mmCIF file of C-alpha atoms and ligand atoms in Angstrom:
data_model
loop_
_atom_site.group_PDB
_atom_site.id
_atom_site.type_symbol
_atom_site.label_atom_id
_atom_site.label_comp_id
_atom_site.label_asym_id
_atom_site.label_seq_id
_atom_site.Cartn_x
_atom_site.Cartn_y
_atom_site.Cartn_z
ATOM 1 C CA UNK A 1 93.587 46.991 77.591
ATOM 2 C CA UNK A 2 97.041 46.448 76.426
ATOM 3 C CA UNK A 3 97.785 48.206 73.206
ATOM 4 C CA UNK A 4 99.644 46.782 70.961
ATOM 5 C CA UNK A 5 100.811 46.865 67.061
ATOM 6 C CA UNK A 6 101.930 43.454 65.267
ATOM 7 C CA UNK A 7 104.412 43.565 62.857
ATOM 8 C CA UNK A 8 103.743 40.457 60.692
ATOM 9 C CA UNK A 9 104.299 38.350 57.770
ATOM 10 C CA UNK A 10 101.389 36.065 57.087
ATOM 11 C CA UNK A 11 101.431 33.229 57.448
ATOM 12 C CA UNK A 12 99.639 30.936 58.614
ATOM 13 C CA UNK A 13 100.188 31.220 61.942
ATOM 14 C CA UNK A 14 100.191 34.719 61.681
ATOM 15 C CA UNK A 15 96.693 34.636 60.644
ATOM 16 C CA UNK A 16 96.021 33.412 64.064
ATOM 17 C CA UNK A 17 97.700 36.011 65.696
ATOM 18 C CA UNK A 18 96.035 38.821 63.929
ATOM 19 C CA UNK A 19 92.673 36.850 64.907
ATOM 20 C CA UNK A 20 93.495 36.526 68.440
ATOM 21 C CA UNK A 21 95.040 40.591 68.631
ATOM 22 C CA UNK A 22 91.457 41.366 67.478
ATOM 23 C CA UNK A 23 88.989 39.495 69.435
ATOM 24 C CA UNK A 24 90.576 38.486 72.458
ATOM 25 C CA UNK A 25 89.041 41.363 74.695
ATOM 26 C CA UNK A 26 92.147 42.131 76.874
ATOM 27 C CA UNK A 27 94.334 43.644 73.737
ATOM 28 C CA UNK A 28 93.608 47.157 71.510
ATOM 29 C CA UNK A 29 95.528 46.632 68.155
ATOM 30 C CA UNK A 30 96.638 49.682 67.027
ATOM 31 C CA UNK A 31 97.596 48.699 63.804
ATOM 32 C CA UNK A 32 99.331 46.085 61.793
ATOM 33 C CA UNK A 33 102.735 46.455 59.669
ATOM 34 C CA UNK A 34 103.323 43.379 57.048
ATOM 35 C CA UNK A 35 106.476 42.378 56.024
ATOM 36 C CA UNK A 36 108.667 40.451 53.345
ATOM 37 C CA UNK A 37 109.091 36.717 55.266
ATOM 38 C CA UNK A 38 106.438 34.181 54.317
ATOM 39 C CA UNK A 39 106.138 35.201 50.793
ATOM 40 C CA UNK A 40 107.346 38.377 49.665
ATOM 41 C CA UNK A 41 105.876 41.496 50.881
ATOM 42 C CA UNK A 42 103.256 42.854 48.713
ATOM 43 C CA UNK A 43 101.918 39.008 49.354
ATOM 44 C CA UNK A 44 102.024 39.226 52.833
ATOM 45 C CA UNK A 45 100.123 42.754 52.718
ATOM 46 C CA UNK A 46 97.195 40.959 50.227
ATOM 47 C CA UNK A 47 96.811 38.627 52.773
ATOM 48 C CA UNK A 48 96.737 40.802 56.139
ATOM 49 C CA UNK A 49 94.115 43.295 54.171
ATOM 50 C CA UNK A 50 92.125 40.112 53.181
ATOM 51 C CA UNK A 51 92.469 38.280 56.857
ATOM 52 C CA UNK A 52 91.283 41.451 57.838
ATOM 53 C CA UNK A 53 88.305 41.425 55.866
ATOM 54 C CA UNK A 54 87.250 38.169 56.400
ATOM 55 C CA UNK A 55 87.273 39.299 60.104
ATOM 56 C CA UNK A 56 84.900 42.080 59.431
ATOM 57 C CA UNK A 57 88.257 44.279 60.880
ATOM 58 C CA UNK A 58 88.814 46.026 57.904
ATOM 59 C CA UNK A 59 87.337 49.329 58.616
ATOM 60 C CA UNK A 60 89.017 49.169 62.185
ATOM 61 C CA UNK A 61 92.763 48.262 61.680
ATOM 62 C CA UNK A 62 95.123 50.125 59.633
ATOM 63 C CA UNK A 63 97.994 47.867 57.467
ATOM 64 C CA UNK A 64 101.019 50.006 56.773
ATOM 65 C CA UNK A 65 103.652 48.156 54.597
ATOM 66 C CA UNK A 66 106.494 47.002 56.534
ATOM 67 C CA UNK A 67 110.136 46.386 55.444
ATOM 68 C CA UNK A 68 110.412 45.197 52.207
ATOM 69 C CA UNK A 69 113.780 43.588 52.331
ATOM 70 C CA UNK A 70 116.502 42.152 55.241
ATOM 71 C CA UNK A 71 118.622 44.785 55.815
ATOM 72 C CA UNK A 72 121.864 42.659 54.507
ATOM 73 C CA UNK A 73 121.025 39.367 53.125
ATOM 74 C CA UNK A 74 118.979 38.845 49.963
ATOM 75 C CA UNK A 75 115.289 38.003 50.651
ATOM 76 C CA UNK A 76 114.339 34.690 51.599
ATOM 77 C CA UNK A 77 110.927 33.198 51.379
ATOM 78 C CA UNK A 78 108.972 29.847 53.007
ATOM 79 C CA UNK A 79 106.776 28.444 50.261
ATOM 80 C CA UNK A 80 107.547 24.831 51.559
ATOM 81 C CA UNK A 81 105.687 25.991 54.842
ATOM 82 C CA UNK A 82 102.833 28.254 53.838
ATOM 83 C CA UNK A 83 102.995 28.232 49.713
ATOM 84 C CA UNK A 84 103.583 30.376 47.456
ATOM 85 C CA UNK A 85 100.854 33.347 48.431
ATOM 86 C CA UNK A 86 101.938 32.824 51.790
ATOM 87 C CA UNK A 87 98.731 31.436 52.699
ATOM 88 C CA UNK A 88 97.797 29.286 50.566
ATOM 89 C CA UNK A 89 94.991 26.336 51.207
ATOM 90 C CA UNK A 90 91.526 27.997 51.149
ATOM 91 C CA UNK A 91 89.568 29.394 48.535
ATOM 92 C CA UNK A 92 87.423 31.157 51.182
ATOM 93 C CA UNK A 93 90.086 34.536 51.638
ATOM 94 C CA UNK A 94 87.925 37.221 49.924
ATOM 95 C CA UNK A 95 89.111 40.061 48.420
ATOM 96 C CA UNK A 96 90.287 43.008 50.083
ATOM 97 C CA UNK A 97 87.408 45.900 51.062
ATOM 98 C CA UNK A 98 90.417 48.001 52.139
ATOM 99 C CA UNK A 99 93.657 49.224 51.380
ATOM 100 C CA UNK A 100 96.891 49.581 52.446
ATOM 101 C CA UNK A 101 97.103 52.720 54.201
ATOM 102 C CA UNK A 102 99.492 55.429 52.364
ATOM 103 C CA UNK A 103 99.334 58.487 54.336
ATOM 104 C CA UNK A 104 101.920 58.315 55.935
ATOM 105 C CA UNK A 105 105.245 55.558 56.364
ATOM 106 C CA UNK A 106 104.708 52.777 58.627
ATOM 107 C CA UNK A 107 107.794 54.119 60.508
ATOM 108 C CA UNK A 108 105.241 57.173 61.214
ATOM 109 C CA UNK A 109 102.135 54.817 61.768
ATOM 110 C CA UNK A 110 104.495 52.966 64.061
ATOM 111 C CA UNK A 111 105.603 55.994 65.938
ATOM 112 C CA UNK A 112 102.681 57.958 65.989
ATOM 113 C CA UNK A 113 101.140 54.933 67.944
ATOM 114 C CA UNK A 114 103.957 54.990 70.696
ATOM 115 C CA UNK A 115 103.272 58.438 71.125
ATOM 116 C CA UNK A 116 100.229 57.857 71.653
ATOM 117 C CA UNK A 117 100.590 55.228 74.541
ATOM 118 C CA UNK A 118 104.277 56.009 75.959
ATOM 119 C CA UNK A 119 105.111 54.009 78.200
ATOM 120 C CA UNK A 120 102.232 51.102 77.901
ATOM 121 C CA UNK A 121 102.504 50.084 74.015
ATOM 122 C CA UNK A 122 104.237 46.727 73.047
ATOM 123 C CA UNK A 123 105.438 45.489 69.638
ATOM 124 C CA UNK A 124 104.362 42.296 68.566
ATOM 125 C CA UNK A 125 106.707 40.705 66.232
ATOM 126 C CA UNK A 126 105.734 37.404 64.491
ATOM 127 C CA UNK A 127 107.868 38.008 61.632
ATOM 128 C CA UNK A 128 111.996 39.245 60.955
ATOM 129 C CA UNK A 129 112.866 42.028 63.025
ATOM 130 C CA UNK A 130 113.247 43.940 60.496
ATOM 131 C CA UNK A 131 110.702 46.463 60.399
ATOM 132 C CA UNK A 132 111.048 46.915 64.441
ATOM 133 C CA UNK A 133 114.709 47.044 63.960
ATOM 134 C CA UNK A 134 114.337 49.657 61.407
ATOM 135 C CA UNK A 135 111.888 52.191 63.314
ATOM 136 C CA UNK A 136 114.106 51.965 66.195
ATOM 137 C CA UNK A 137 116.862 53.010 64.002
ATOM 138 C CA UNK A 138 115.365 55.554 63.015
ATOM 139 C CA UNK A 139 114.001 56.744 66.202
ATOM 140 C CA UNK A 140 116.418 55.954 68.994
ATOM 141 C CA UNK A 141 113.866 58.089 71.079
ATOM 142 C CA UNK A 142 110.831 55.231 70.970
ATOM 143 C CA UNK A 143 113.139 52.952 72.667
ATOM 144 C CA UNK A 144 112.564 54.104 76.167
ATOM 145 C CA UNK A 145 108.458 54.264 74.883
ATOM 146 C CA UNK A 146 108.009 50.645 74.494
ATOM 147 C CA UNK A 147 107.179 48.265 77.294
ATOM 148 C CA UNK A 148 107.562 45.430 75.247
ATOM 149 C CA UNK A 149 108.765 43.801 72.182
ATOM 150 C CA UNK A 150 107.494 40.080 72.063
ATOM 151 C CA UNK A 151 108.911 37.945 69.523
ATOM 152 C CA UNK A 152 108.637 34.981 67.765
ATOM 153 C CA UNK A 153 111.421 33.516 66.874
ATOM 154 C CA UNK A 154 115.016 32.388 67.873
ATOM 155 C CA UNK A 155 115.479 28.901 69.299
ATOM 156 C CA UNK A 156 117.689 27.658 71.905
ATOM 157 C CA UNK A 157 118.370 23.999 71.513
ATOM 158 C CA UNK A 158 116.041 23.743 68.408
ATOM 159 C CA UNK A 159 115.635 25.166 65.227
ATOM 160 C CA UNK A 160 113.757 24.973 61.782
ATOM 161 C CA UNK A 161 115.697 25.749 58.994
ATOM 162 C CA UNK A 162 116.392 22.244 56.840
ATOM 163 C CA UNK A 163 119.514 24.594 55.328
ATOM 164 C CA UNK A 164 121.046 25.238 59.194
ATOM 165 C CA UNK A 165 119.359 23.112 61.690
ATOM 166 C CA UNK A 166 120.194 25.176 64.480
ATOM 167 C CA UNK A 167 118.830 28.412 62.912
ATOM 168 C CA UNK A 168 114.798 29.824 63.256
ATOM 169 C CA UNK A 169 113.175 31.128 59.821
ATOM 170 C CA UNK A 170 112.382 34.398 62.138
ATOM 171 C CA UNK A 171 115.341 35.052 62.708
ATOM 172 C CA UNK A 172 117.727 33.900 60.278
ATOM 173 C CA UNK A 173 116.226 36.076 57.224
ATOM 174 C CA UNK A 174 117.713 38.798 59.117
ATOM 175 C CA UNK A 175 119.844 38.172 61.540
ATOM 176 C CA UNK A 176 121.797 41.675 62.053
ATOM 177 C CA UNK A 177 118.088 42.899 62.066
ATOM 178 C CA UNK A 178 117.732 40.870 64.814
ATOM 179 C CA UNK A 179 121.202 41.919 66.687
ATOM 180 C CA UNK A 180 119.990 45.722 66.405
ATOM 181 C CA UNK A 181 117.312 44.779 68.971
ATOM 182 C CA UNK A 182 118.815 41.429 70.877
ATOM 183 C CA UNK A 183 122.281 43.633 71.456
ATOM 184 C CA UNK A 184 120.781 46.692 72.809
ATOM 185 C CA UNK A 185 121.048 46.420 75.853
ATOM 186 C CA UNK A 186 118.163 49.077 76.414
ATOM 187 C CA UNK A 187 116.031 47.046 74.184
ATOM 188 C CA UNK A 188 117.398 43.560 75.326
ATOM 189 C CA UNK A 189 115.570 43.439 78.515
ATOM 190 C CA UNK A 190 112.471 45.106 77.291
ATOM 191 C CA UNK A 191 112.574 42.040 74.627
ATOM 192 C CA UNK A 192 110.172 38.781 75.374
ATOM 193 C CA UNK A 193 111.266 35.780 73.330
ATOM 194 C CA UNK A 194 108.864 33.412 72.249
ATOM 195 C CA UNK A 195 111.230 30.468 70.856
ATOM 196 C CA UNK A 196 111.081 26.928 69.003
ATOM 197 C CA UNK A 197 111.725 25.360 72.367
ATOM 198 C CA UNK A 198 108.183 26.954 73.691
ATOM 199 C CA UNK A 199 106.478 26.588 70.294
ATOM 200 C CA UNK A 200 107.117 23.566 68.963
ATOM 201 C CA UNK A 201 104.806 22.394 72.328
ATOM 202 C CA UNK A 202 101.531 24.271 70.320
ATOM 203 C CA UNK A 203 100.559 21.427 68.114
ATOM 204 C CA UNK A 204 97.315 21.577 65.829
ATOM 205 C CA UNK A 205 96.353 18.262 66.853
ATOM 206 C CA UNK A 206 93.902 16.689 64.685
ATOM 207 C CA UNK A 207 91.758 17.217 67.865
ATOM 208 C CA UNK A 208 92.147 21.154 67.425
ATOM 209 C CA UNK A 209 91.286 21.407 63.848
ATOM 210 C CA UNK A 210 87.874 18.969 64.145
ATOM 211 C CA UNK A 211 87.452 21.892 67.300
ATOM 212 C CA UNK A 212 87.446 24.494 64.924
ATOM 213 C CA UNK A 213 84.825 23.491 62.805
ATOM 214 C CA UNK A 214 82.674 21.271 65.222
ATOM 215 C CA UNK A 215 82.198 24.134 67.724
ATOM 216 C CA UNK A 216 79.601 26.116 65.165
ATOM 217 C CA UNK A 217 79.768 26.575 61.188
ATOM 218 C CA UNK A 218 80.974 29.964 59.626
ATOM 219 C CA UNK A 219 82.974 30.717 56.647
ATOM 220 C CA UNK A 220 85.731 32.110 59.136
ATOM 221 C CA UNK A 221 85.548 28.632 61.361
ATOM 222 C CA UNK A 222 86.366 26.880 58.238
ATOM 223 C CA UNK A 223 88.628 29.672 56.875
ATOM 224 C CA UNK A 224 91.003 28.820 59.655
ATOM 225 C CA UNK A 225 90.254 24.871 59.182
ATOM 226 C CA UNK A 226 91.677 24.697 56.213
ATOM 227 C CA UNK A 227 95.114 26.900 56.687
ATOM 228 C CA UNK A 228 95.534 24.681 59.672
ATOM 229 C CA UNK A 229 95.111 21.753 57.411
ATOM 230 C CA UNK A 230 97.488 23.020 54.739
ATOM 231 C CA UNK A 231 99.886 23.868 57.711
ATOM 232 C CA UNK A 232 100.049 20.629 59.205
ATOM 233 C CA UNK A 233 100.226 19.401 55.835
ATOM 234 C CA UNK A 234 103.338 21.274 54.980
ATOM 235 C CA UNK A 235 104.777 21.174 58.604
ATOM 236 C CA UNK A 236 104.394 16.974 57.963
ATOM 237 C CA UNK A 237 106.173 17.020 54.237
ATOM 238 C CA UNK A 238 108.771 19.864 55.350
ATOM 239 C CA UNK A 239 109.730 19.172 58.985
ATOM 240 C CA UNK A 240 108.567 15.222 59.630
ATOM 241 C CA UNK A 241 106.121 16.771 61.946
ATOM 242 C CA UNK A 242 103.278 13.650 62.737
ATOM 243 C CA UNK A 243 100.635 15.302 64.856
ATOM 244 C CA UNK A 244 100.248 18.743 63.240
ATOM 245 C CA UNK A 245 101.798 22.068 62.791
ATOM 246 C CA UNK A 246 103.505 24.293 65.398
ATOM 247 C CA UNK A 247 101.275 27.247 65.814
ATOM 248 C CA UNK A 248 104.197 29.560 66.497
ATOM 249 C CA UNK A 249 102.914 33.265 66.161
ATOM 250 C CA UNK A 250 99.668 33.680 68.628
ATOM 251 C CA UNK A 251 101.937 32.680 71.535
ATOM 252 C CA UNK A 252 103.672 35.748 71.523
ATOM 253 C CA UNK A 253 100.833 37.430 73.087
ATOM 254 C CA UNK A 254 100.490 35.469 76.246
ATOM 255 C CA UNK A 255 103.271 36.632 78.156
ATOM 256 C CA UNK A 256 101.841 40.082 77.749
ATOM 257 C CA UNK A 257 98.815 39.082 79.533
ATOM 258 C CA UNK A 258 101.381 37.481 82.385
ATOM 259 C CA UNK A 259 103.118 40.660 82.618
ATOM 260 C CA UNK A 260 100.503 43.645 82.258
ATOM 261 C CA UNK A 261 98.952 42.040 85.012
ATOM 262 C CA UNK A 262 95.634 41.000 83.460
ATOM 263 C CA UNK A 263 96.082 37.544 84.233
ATOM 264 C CA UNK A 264 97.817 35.600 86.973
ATOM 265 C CA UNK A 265 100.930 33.649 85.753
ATOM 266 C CA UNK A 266 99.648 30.219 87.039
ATOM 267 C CA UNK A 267 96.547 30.893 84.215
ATOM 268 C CA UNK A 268 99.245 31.551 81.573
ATOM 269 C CA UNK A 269 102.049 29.694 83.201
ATOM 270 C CA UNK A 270 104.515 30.974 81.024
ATOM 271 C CA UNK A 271 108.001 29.692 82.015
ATOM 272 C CA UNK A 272 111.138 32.030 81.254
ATOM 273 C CA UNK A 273 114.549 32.116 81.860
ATOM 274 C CA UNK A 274 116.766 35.629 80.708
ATOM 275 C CA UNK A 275 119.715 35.138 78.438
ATOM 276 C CA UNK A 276 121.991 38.142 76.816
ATOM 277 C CA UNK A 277 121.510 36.705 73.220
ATOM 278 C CA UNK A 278 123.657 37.117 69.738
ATOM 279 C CA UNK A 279 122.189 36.150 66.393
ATOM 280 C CA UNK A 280 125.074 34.551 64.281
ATOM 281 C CA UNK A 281 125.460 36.783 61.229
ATOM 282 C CA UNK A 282 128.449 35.498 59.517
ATOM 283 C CA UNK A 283 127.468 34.743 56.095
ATOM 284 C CA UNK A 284 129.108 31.455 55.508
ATOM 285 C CA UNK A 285 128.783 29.989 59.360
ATOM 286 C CA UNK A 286 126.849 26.757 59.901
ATOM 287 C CA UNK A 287 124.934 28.377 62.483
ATOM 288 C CA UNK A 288 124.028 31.471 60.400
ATOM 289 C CA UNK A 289 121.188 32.562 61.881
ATOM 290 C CA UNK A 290 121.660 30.951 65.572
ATOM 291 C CA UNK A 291 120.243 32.559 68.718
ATOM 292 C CA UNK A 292 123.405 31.993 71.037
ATOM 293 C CA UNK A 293 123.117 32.227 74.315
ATOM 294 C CA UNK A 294 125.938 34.466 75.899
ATOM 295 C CA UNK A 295 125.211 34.916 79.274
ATOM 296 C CA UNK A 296 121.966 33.848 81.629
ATOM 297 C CA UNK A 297 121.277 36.346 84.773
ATOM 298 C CA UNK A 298 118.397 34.865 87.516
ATOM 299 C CA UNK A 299 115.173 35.290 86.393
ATOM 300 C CA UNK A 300 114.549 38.330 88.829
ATOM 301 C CA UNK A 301 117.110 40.399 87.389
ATOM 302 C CA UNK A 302 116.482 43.332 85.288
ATOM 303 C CA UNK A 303 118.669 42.363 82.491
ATOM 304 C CA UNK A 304 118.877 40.319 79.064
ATOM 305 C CA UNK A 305 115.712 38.787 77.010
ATOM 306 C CA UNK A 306 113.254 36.965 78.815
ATOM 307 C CA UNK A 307 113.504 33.441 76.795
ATOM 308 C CA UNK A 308 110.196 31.389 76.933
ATOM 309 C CA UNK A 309 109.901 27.725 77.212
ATOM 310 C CA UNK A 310 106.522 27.010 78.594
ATOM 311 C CA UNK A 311 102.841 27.892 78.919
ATOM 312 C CA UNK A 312 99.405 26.872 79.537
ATOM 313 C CA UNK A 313 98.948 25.492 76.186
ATOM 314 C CA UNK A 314 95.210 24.028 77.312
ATOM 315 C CA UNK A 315 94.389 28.003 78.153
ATOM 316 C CA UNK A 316 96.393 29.108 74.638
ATOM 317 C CA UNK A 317 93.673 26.763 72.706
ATOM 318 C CA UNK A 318 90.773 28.138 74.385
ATOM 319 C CA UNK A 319 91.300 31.029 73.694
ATOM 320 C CA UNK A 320 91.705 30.535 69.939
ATOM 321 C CA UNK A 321 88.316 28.584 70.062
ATOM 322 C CA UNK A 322 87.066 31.674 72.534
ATOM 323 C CA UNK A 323 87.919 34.532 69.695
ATOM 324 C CA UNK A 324 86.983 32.411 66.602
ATOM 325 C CA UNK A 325 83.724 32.115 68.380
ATOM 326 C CA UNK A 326 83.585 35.953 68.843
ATOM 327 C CA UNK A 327 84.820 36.473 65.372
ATOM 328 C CA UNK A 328 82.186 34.122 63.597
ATOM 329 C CA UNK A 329 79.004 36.246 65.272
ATOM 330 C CA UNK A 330 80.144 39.797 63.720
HETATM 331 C C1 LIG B 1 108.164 31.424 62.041
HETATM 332 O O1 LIG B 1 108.454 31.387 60.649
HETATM 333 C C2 LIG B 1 107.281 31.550 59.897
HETATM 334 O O2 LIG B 1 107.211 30.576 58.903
HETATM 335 C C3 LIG B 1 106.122 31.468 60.853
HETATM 336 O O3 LIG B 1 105.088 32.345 60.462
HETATM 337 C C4 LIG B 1 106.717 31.841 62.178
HETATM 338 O O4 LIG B 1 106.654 33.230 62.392
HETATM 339 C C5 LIG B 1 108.496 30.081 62.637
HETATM 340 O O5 LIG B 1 109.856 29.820 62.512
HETATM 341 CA CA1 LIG B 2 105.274 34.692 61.002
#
């Protein structure tokens, strides 16, 4: 199994990525940190402790809280995306059975889970940087630990923000968060990139969400029906999107699968191409928040972020269906 934690903030989309780092059988999710992004952070924890829960997960997964704050700019929120719990849409989240765990920092939690799998651990990311940015910080020594951080966020020739249309919400909330990691070049290449260019291609078609629900009845099947409605909603009013929302987040665990080994790349298909990358930091810049590209090596050299811009989206869907099958039986 690949072990993994998942920093997150969710989300909507996030939701689906803490649904597929639980039942899809090839990952072991060590634990989940939750972040300000979304909504602000003691939102974002409610609703990982209650995602949890409605996953029958609570007992297994600890949820540390994450960063509270960007590291320079003020805090920055997406209620036109995901409202203003960060998940709003469904009256069918129940309340927590769990906690946040307080026992220790989730700069420890993080840690102590690297140590425990040196070498093999990855990060999963589907929120700012901040939290990674700030272990690593901290704890120059985890760097050479990690195999893996895989990110959402960034975009390359698209972006997201109505405020700086070449900026990603990922991204730009924190932006010299993001540098820490992008402009290491120790933590560059260990860096996957999961961009707008490669999500904006994994639409909730109309055709996914009557999936969700026709495929068996459960409170989680329709649980996930209606944040996918809200989403697409929202993506529709906010972005002019036609056909459905951009599930963003979920994708950042494919590539893992492509390059652990545990699945051949023409099943995942993930397309990449490596770029040395620089977030744009400069307060008052148009492009605050930009992922420029600085320099591209061949894609079988050792060095800069591996930049996604394709997958087997038909495979991607399946498995959603696949784990929200799992998840309904427990
Ligand atoms: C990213 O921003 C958030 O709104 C989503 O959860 C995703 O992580 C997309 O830009
Ligand atoms: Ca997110």
């Amino acid at each position: 199994k690949i072990p993994i934690w998942l920093d997150c903030d969710p989300g909507h989309d996030d939701a689906v990525a803490i649904l597929l780092a639980c039942f899809l059988p090839e990952f072991e999710l060590l634990g989940i940190s939750t972040s300000y992004g979304n909504a602000a952070a003691e939102k974002t924890a409610y609703n990982a402790l209650s995602l949890l829960t409605a996953m029958d997960k609570h007992n297994q997964i600890p949820v540390y809280a994450g960063a509270q704050k960007p590291w320079v700019r003020d805090a920055i929120y997406a209620p036109d995306i995901h409202g203003h719990s960060g998940l709003d849409g469904t009256t069918l989240l129940p309340d927590p059975k769990a906690p946040l765990s307080t026992e220790k920092t989730y700069i420890q939690a993080m840690s102590d889970a690297i140590e425990a799998y040196p070498g093999s651990i990855s990060i999963v990311s589907t929120g700012s940087l901040t939290s990674t940015a700030t272990l690593l910080r901290e704890r120059p020594c985890l760097k050479s630990k990690i195999k893996f951080i895989s990110i959402m966020g960034g975009g390359i020739c698209v972006g997201n923000r109505n405020e700086n249309e070449t900026a990603e919400f990922n991204i730009w909330i924190d932006p010299q968060a993001a540098n820490f990691v992008l402009e290491d070049p120790d933590l560059s290449r260990k860096c996957i990139l999961v961009p707008l260019d490669l999500t904006h291609k994994a639409i909730a078609t109309k055709l996914v969400e009557q999936r969700v629900l026709s495929d068996g009845h459960s409170n989680l099947r329709k649980l996930f029906y209606d944040l996918f409605i809200f989403f697409g909603v929202s993506y529709e009013h906010a972005q002019g999107f036609e056909n459905g929302a951009p599930v963003h987040d979920p994708l950042t665990l494919f590539p893992l699968l492509q390059f652990y080994h545990m699945k051949k790349p023409e099943e995942i298909g993930f397309c990449y191409r490596r770029f040395d990358l620089k977030a744009i930091t400069q307060e008052r810049s148009p492009d605050l928040g930009q992922t420029t590209v600085m320099k591209e090596y061949s894609q079988d050299s050792n060095e800069g972020t591996i930049v996604g811009f394709d997958l087997n989206f038909d495979y991607f869907w399946n498995q959603v269906y696949y784990a929200l099958d799992v998840a309904s039986q427990v």
